[in-house]
Amino acid sequence: VRSSRSRLRGLLQPFAPLLLSWQGKTELMHLQAAENQQASFFLSGEALVSGFYLNELLLNLLQKQDPHPLLFDAYAVTLTQLALHAQVEMHLRLFEKKLLAELGYALLFTAIVPTQTYRFCPGEGFIVESHSEAIFSGENLLKLQAGELNDAASLRTAKHILRMALAALPGAKPIQSRKLIVREMQ
C-alpha cells in the first residue's frame, strides 16, 4: 500500500471498518485484499483523540487474534456516538465498563445501597467505607451499574473507578493517548 499505484491505498484510513484478508507465516503478514464494510467514522477534535484512546485500550488489553464480537459491536456503537460528538465522556465510560466485562473482570454491584458510601479495591470490589479519601456514593455506583452517567458526579465516579479497574488488569500498560486528551482540552 506504500506505492501510489496500490489499489488498497485509499481504503486504509483510521476508523474505517474493513473486511481484510492476509497471508503469511510470521506476525508481519501480507495484506491481500481489503473492502469497505460500511462508511468510515469521521472523528475530529476530542472525538478523534477519544477514538485513539479506544484503540489503545483494545491493543493493550486484548490478546492477538482473540475475537470479541460483542466488544466489536460496542466499539462500533461508541465510534458512532463519538462521530456525533454525543456525550463523549459518557460513551467512553460505558465502553470501558463493557471492555472489563468482556475480559472477565466485570464490576460487581452486589448489595449497593444508595445512601451508603464505598471504596473500590480492584480485585475485591466495593467495600462499605465511612473514612477514606476515595469514597464513592452508592447512588453514583448504581448509576454506573445502570449506565446512566448523565451528571458530573456520576461521570467522575465512573472515570475514577474504571481507571483503577483497567490499570489493575494483567498486562495493562500506561495509556499514552491520555497525553493527547490533555493537550486537546488546553
PDB file of C-alpha atoms in Angstrom:
ATOM      1  CA  VAL A   1       0.000   0.000   0.000  1.00  0.00           C
ATOM      2  CA  ARG A   2       3.003   2.306   0.117  1.00  0.00           C
ATOM      3  CA  SER A   3       3.033   2.521  -3.661  1.00  0.00           C
ATOM      4  CA  SER A   4       1.000   5.362  -5.140  1.00  0.00           C
ATOM      5  CA  ARG A   5      -0.470   2.801  -7.571  1.00  0.00           C
ATOM      6  CA  SER A   6      -1.749   0.470  -4.850  1.00  0.00           C
ATOM      7  CA  ARG A   7      -5.467  -0.238  -5.159  1.00  0.00           C
ATOM      8  CA  LEU A   8      -5.693  -0.539  -1.344  1.00  0.00           C
ATOM      9  CA  ARG A   9      -4.077   2.809  -0.524  1.00  0.00           C
ATOM     10  CA  GLY A  10      -7.295   4.839  -0.275  1.00  0.00           C
ATOM     11  CA  LEU A  11      -9.129   2.242   1.798  1.00  0.00           C
ATOM     12  CA  LEU A  12      -6.770   2.127   4.761  1.00  0.00           C
ATOM     13  CA  GLN A  13      -7.975   5.038   6.854  1.00  0.00           C
ATOM     14  CA  PRO A  14      -8.393   5.381  10.610  1.00  0.00           C
ATOM     15  CA  PHE A  15     -11.787   4.245  11.889  1.00  0.00           C
ATOM     16  CA  ALA A  16     -12.831   2.703   8.572  1.00  0.00           C
ATOM     17  CA  PRO A  17     -14.498  -0.717   9.056  1.00  0.00           C
ATOM     18  CA  LEU A  18     -12.924  -3.096   6.541  1.00  0.00           C
ATOM     19  CA  LEU A  19     -13.121  -6.730   5.597  1.00  0.00           C
ATOM     20  CA  LEU A  20      -9.490  -7.838   5.256  1.00  0.00           C
ATOM     21  CA  SER A  21      -7.635 -10.894   4.063  1.00  0.00           C
ATOM     22  CA  TRP A  22      -3.946 -11.502   4.599  1.00  0.00           C
ATOM     23  CA  GLN A  23      -1.368 -14.231   4.240  1.00  0.00           C
ATOM     24  CA  GLY A  24       1.939 -15.060   5.872  1.00  0.00           C
ATOM     25  CA  LYS A  25       3.748 -17.268   8.328  1.00  0.00           C
ATOM     26  CA  THR A  26       5.087 -14.642  10.722  1.00  0.00           C
ATOM     27  CA  GLU A  27       3.426 -11.906  12.738  1.00  0.00           C
ATOM     28  CA  LEU A  28       4.091  -9.485   9.871  1.00  0.00           C
ATOM     29  CA  MET A  29       1.559 -10.636   7.256  1.00  0.00           C
ATOM     30  CA  HIS A  30       0.981  -9.530   3.680  1.00  0.00           C
ATOM     31  CA  LEU A  31      -2.330  -7.741   3.112  1.00  0.00           C
ATOM     32  CA  GLN A  32      -4.026  -9.304   0.096  1.00  0.00           C
ATOM     33  CA  ALA A  33      -7.432  -7.662  -0.050  1.00  0.00           C
ATOM     34  CA  ALA A  34      -9.497  -5.005   1.683  1.00  0.00           C
ATOM     35  CA  GLU A  35     -13.051  -3.867   1.104  1.00  0.00           C
ATOM     36  CA  ASN A  36     -15.325  -1.407   2.860  1.00  0.00           C
ATOM     37  CA  GLN A  37     -17.830  -2.836   5.300  1.00  0.00           C
ATOM     38  CA  GLN A  38     -19.647   0.458   5.883  1.00  0.00           C
ATOM     39  CA  ALA A  39     -18.940   4.174   5.851  1.00  0.00           C
ATOM     40  CA  SER A  40     -15.945   5.416   7.830  1.00  0.00           C
ATOM     41  CA  PHE A  41     -16.361   7.119  11.163  1.00  0.00           C
ATOM     42  CA  PHE A  42     -15.164  10.697  10.684  1.00  0.00           C
ATOM     43  CA  LEU A  43     -13.799  11.846  14.013  1.00  0.00           C
ATOM     44  CA  SER A  44     -12.252  15.199  14.822  1.00  0.00           C
ATOM     45  CA  GLY A  45     -11.029  17.086  17.873  1.00  0.00           C
ATOM     46  CA  GLU A  46     -11.885  15.467  21.191  1.00  0.00           C
ATOM     47  CA  ALA A  47     -13.721  12.639  19.413  1.00  0.00           C
ATOM     48  CA  LEU A  48     -10.617  11.748  17.359  1.00  0.00           C
ATOM     49  CA  VAL A  49      -8.397  11.630  20.434  1.00  0.00           C
ATOM     50  CA  SER A  50     -11.065   9.552  22.200  1.00  0.00           C
ATOM     51  CA  GLY A  51     -11.081   7.136  19.251  1.00  0.00           C
ATOM     52  CA  PHE A  52      -7.307   6.756  19.565  1.00  0.00           C
ATOM     53  CA  TYR A  53      -7.830   6.079  23.280  1.00  0.00           C
ATOM     54  CA  LEU A  54     -10.313   3.286  22.487  1.00  0.00           C
ATOM     55  CA  ASN A  55      -7.879   1.736  20.017  1.00  0.00           C
ATOM     56  CA  GLU A  56      -5.042   1.902  22.527  1.00  0.00           C
ATOM     57  CA  LEU A  57      -7.155   0.182  25.190  1.00  0.00           C
ATOM     58  CA  LEU A  58      -8.028  -2.609  22.781  1.00  0.00           C
ATOM     59  CA  LEU A  59      -4.457  -3.084  21.557  1.00  0.00           C
ATOM     60  CA  ASN A  60      -3.079  -3.121  25.107  1.00  0.00           C
ATOM     61  CA  LEU A  61      -5.655  -5.403  26.721  1.00  0.00           C
ATOM     62  CA  LEU A  62      -6.842  -7.889  24.096  1.00  0.00           C
ATOM     63  CA  GLN A  63      -4.911 -10.942  23.015  1.00  0.00           C
ATOM     64  CA  LYS A  64      -3.929 -11.045  19.362  1.00  0.00           C
ATOM     65  CA  GLN A  65      -6.414 -12.849  17.126  1.00  0.00           C
ATOM     66  CA  ASP A  66      -8.839 -13.408  20.000  1.00  0.00           C
ATOM     67  CA  PRO A  67     -12.274 -12.427  18.629  1.00  0.00           C
ATOM     68  CA  HIS A  68     -14.695 -10.453  20.760  1.00  0.00           C
ATOM     69  CA  PRO A  69     -17.804  -9.897  18.589  1.00  0.00           C
ATOM     70  CA  LEU A  70     -19.831  -8.241  21.367  1.00  0.00           C
ATOM     71  CA  LEU A  71     -16.953  -5.901  22.119  1.00  0.00           C
ATOM     72  CA  PHE A  72     -16.584  -5.078  18.416  1.00  0.00           C
ATOM     73  CA  ASP A  73     -20.267  -4.140  18.327  1.00  0.00           C
ATOM     74  CA  ALA A  74     -19.827  -1.939  21.407  1.00  0.00           C
ATOM     75  CA  TYR A  75     -16.783  -0.348  19.753  1.00  0.00           C
ATOM     76  CA  ALA A  76     -18.819   0.470  16.619  1.00  0.00           C
ATOM     77  CA  VAL A  77     -21.625   1.986  18.717  1.00  0.00           C
ATOM     78  CA  THR A  78     -19.098   4.071  20.653  1.00  0.00           C
ATOM     79  CA  LEU A  79     -17.430   5.308  17.452  1.00  0.00           C
ATOM     80  CA  THR A  80     -20.857   6.270  16.096  1.00  0.00           C
ATOM     81  CA  GLN A  81     -21.543   8.318  19.226  1.00  0.00           C
ATOM     82  CA  LEU A  82     -18.084   9.902  19.065  1.00  0.00           C
ATOM     83  CA  ALA A  83     -18.661  10.870  15.421  1.00  0.00           C
ATOM     84  CA  LEU A  84     -21.878  12.593  16.520  1.00  0.00           C
ATOM     85  CA  HIS A  85     -19.964  14.293  19.381  1.00  0.00           C
ATOM     86  CA  ALA A  86     -22.748  12.984  21.643  1.00  0.00           C
ATOM     87  CA  GLN A  87     -21.772  12.822  25.319  1.00  0.00           C
ATOM     88  CA  VAL A  88     -18.228  11.676  24.562  1.00  0.00           C
ATOM     89  CA  GLU A  89     -17.152  11.020  28.140  1.00  0.00           C
ATOM     90  CA  MET A  90     -20.254   9.012  28.988  1.00  0.00           C
ATOM     91  CA  HIS A  91     -19.787   6.742  25.972  1.00  0.00           C
ATOM     92  CA  LEU A  92     -16.105   6.224  26.788  1.00  0.00           C
ATOM     93  CA  ARG A  93     -17.005   5.130  30.325  1.00  0.00           C
ATOM     94  CA  LEU A  94     -19.707   2.753  29.077  1.00  0.00           C
ATOM     95  CA  PHE A  95     -17.239   1.215  26.619  1.00  0.00           C
ATOM     96  CA  GLU A  96     -14.627   0.770  29.379  1.00  0.00           C
ATOM     97  CA  LYS A  97     -17.244  -0.966  31.525  1.00  0.00           C
ATOM     98  CA  LYS A  98     -18.146  -3.279  28.622  1.00  0.00           C
ATOM     99  CA  LEU A  99     -14.454  -3.982  27.967  1.00  0.00           C
ATOM    100  CA  LEU A 100     -13.928  -5.057  31.576  1.00  0.00           C
ATOM    101  CA  ALA A 101     -16.946  -7.359  31.362  1.00  0.00           C
ATOM    102  CA  GLU A 102     -15.780  -8.909  28.074  1.00  0.00           C
ATOM    103  CA  LEU A 103     -12.346  -9.575  29.557  1.00  0.00           C
ATOM    104  CA  GLY A 104     -13.930 -11.354  32.536  1.00  0.00           C
ATOM    105  CA  TYR A 105     -13.382  -8.527  35.024  1.00  0.00           C
ATOM    106  CA  ALA A 106     -16.889  -7.117  35.239  1.00  0.00           C
ATOM    107  CA  LEU A 107     -17.601  -4.749  38.089  1.00  0.00           C
ATOM    108  CA  LEU A 108     -19.920  -6.411  40.599  1.00  0.00           C
ATOM    109  CA  PHE A 109     -22.523  -4.149  42.147  1.00  0.00           C
ATOM    110  CA  THR A 110     -23.973  -6.575  44.685  1.00  0.00           C
ATOM    111  CA  ALA A 111     -25.744  -5.150  47.714  1.00  0.00           C
ATOM    112  CA  ILE A 112     -25.049  -1.492  46.869  1.00  0.00           C
ATOM    113  CA  VAL A 113     -27.232   0.826  48.955  1.00  0.00           C
ATOM    114  CA  PRO A 114     -27.823   4.324  47.518  1.00  0.00           C
ATOM    115  CA  THR A 115     -27.381   6.053  50.894  1.00  0.00           C
ATOM    116  CA  GLN A 116     -24.145   4.223  51.791  1.00  0.00           C
ATOM    117  CA  THR A 117     -20.558   5.156  50.792  1.00  0.00           C
ATOM    118  CA  TYR A 118     -17.977   2.732  49.386  1.00  0.00           C
ATOM    119  CA  ARG A 119     -14.360   2.467  48.406  1.00  0.00           C
ATOM    120  CA  PHE A 120     -13.218   0.461  45.420  1.00  0.00           C
ATOM    121  CA  CYS A 121     -10.460  -2.130  45.549  1.00  0.00           C
ATOM    122  CA  PRO A 122      -9.590  -3.742  42.207  1.00  0.00           C
ATOM    123  CA  GLY A 123      -9.908  -7.488  42.536  1.00  0.00           C
ATOM    124  CA  GLU A 124     -12.109  -7.171  45.622  1.00  0.00           C
ATOM    125  CA  GLY A 125     -14.890  -4.849  44.544  1.00  0.00           C
ATOM    126  CA  PHE A 126     -16.826  -2.252  46.514  1.00  0.00           C
ATOM    127  CA  ILE A 127     -16.351  -2.150  50.260  1.00  0.00           C
ATOM    128  CA  VAL A 128     -18.547  -0.171  52.652  1.00  0.00           C
ATOM    129  CA  GLU A 129     -16.466   2.711  53.945  1.00  0.00           C
ATOM    130  CA  SER A 130     -17.032   5.764  56.059  1.00  0.00           C
ATOM    131  CA  HIS A 131     -13.482   7.238  56.278  1.00  0.00           C
ATOM    132  CA  SER A 132     -11.373   7.339  53.149  1.00  0.00           C
ATOM    133  CA  GLU A 133     -10.142   9.722  50.502  1.00  0.00           C
ATOM    134  CA  ALA A 134     -11.603   7.543  47.750  1.00  0.00           C
ATOM    135  CA  ILE A 135     -15.248   7.290  48.747  1.00  0.00           C
ATOM    136  CA  PHE A 136     -17.995   6.748  46.213  1.00  0.00           C
ATOM    137  CA  SER A 137     -21.671   7.203  46.903  1.00  0.00           C
ATOM    138  CA  GLY A 138     -23.917   4.208  46.474  1.00  0.00           C
ATOM    139  CA  GLU A 139     -26.171   6.403  44.345  1.00  0.00           C
ATOM    140  CA  ASN A 140     -23.382   7.046  41.803  1.00  0.00           C
ATOM    141  CA  LEU A 141     -22.362   3.379  41.822  1.00  0.00           C
ATOM    142  CA  LEU A 142     -25.920   2.380  40.966  1.00  0.00           C
ATOM    143  CA  LYS A 143     -25.905   4.935  38.125  1.00  0.00           C
ATOM    144  CA  LEU A 144     -22.713   3.332  36.800  1.00  0.00           C
ATOM    145  CA  GLN A 145     -24.310  -0.099  37.047  1.00  0.00           C
ATOM    146  CA  ALA A 146     -27.352   1.114  35.074  1.00  0.00           C
ATOM    147  CA  GLY A 147     -25.241   3.047  32.544  1.00  0.00           C
ATOM    148  CA  GLU A 148     -26.973   6.307  33.493  1.00  0.00           C
ATOM    149  CA  LEU A 149     -23.989   8.632  33.637  1.00  0.00           C
ATOM    150  CA  ASN A 150     -25.878  11.838  32.979  1.00  0.00           C
ATOM    151  CA  ASP A 151     -24.358  14.155  35.598  1.00  0.00           C
ATOM    152  CA  ALA A 152     -20.871  15.349  36.527  1.00  0.00           C
ATOM    153  CA  ALA A 153     -20.682  13.417  39.816  1.00  0.00           C
ATOM    154  CA  SER A 154     -21.588  10.045  38.299  1.00  0.00           C
ATOM    155  CA  LEU A 155     -19.143  10.642  35.398  1.00  0.00           C
ATOM    156  CA  ARG A 156     -16.320  11.472  37.845  1.00  0.00           C
ATOM    157  CA  THR A 157     -17.116   8.358  39.887  1.00  0.00           C
ATOM    158  CA  ALA A 158     -17.195   6.164  36.771  1.00  0.00           C
ATOM    159  CA  LYS A 159     -13.934   7.607  35.413  1.00  0.00           C
ATOM    160  CA  HIS A 160     -12.103   7.073  38.704  1.00  0.00           C
ATOM    161  CA  ILE A 161     -13.346   3.523  39.270  1.00  0.00           C
ATOM    162  CA  LEU A 162     -12.856   2.388  35.665  1.00  0.00           C
ATOM    163  CA  ARG A 163      -9.319   3.796  35.521  1.00  0.00           C
ATOM    164  CA  MET A 164      -8.460   1.910  38.707  1.00  0.00           C
ATOM    165  CA  ALA A 165     -10.014  -1.301  37.376  1.00  0.00           C
ATOM    166  CA  LEU A 166      -8.317  -1.054  33.954  1.00  0.00           C
ATOM    167  CA  ALA A 167      -4.911  -0.243  35.479  1.00  0.00           C
ATOM    168  CA  ALA A 168      -5.132  -3.353  37.674  1.00  0.00           C
ATOM    169  CA  LEU A 169      -5.624  -5.738  34.733  1.00  0.00           C
ATOM    170  CA  PRO A 170      -2.824  -8.159  33.908  1.00  0.00           C
ATOM    171  CA  GLY A 171      -0.663  -6.727  31.131  1.00  0.00           C
ATOM    172  CA  ALA A 172      -2.125  -3.230  31.452  1.00  0.00           C
ATOM    173  CA  LYS A 173       0.245  -0.534  30.217  1.00  0.00           C
ATOM    174  CA  PRO A 174       0.129   3.212  30.806  1.00  0.00           C
ATOM    175  CA  ILE A 175      -2.243   4.856  28.339  1.00  0.00           C
ATOM    176  CA  GLN A 176      -0.325   7.253  26.106  1.00  0.00           C
ATOM    177  CA  SER A 177      -3.334   8.790  24.335  1.00  0.00           C
ATOM    178  CA  ARG A 178      -4.348  10.496  27.601  1.00  0.00           C
ATOM    179  CA  LYS A 179      -1.495  12.913  26.941  1.00  0.00           C
ATOM    180  CA  LEU A 180      -3.262  13.923  23.718  1.00  0.00           C
ATOM    181  CA  ILE A 181      -6.538  14.399  25.577  1.00  0.00           C
ATOM    182  CA  VAL A 182      -4.874  16.830  27.962  1.00  0.00           C
ATOM    183  CA  ARG A 183      -3.409  18.770  25.022  1.00  0.00           C
ATOM    184  CA  GLU A 184      -6.772  18.786  23.203  1.00  0.00           C
ATOM    185  CA  MET A 185      -8.503  20.217  26.263  1.00  0.00           C
ATOM    186  CA  GLN A 186      -5.998  23.094  26.632  1.00  0.00           C
TER     187      GLN A 186
END
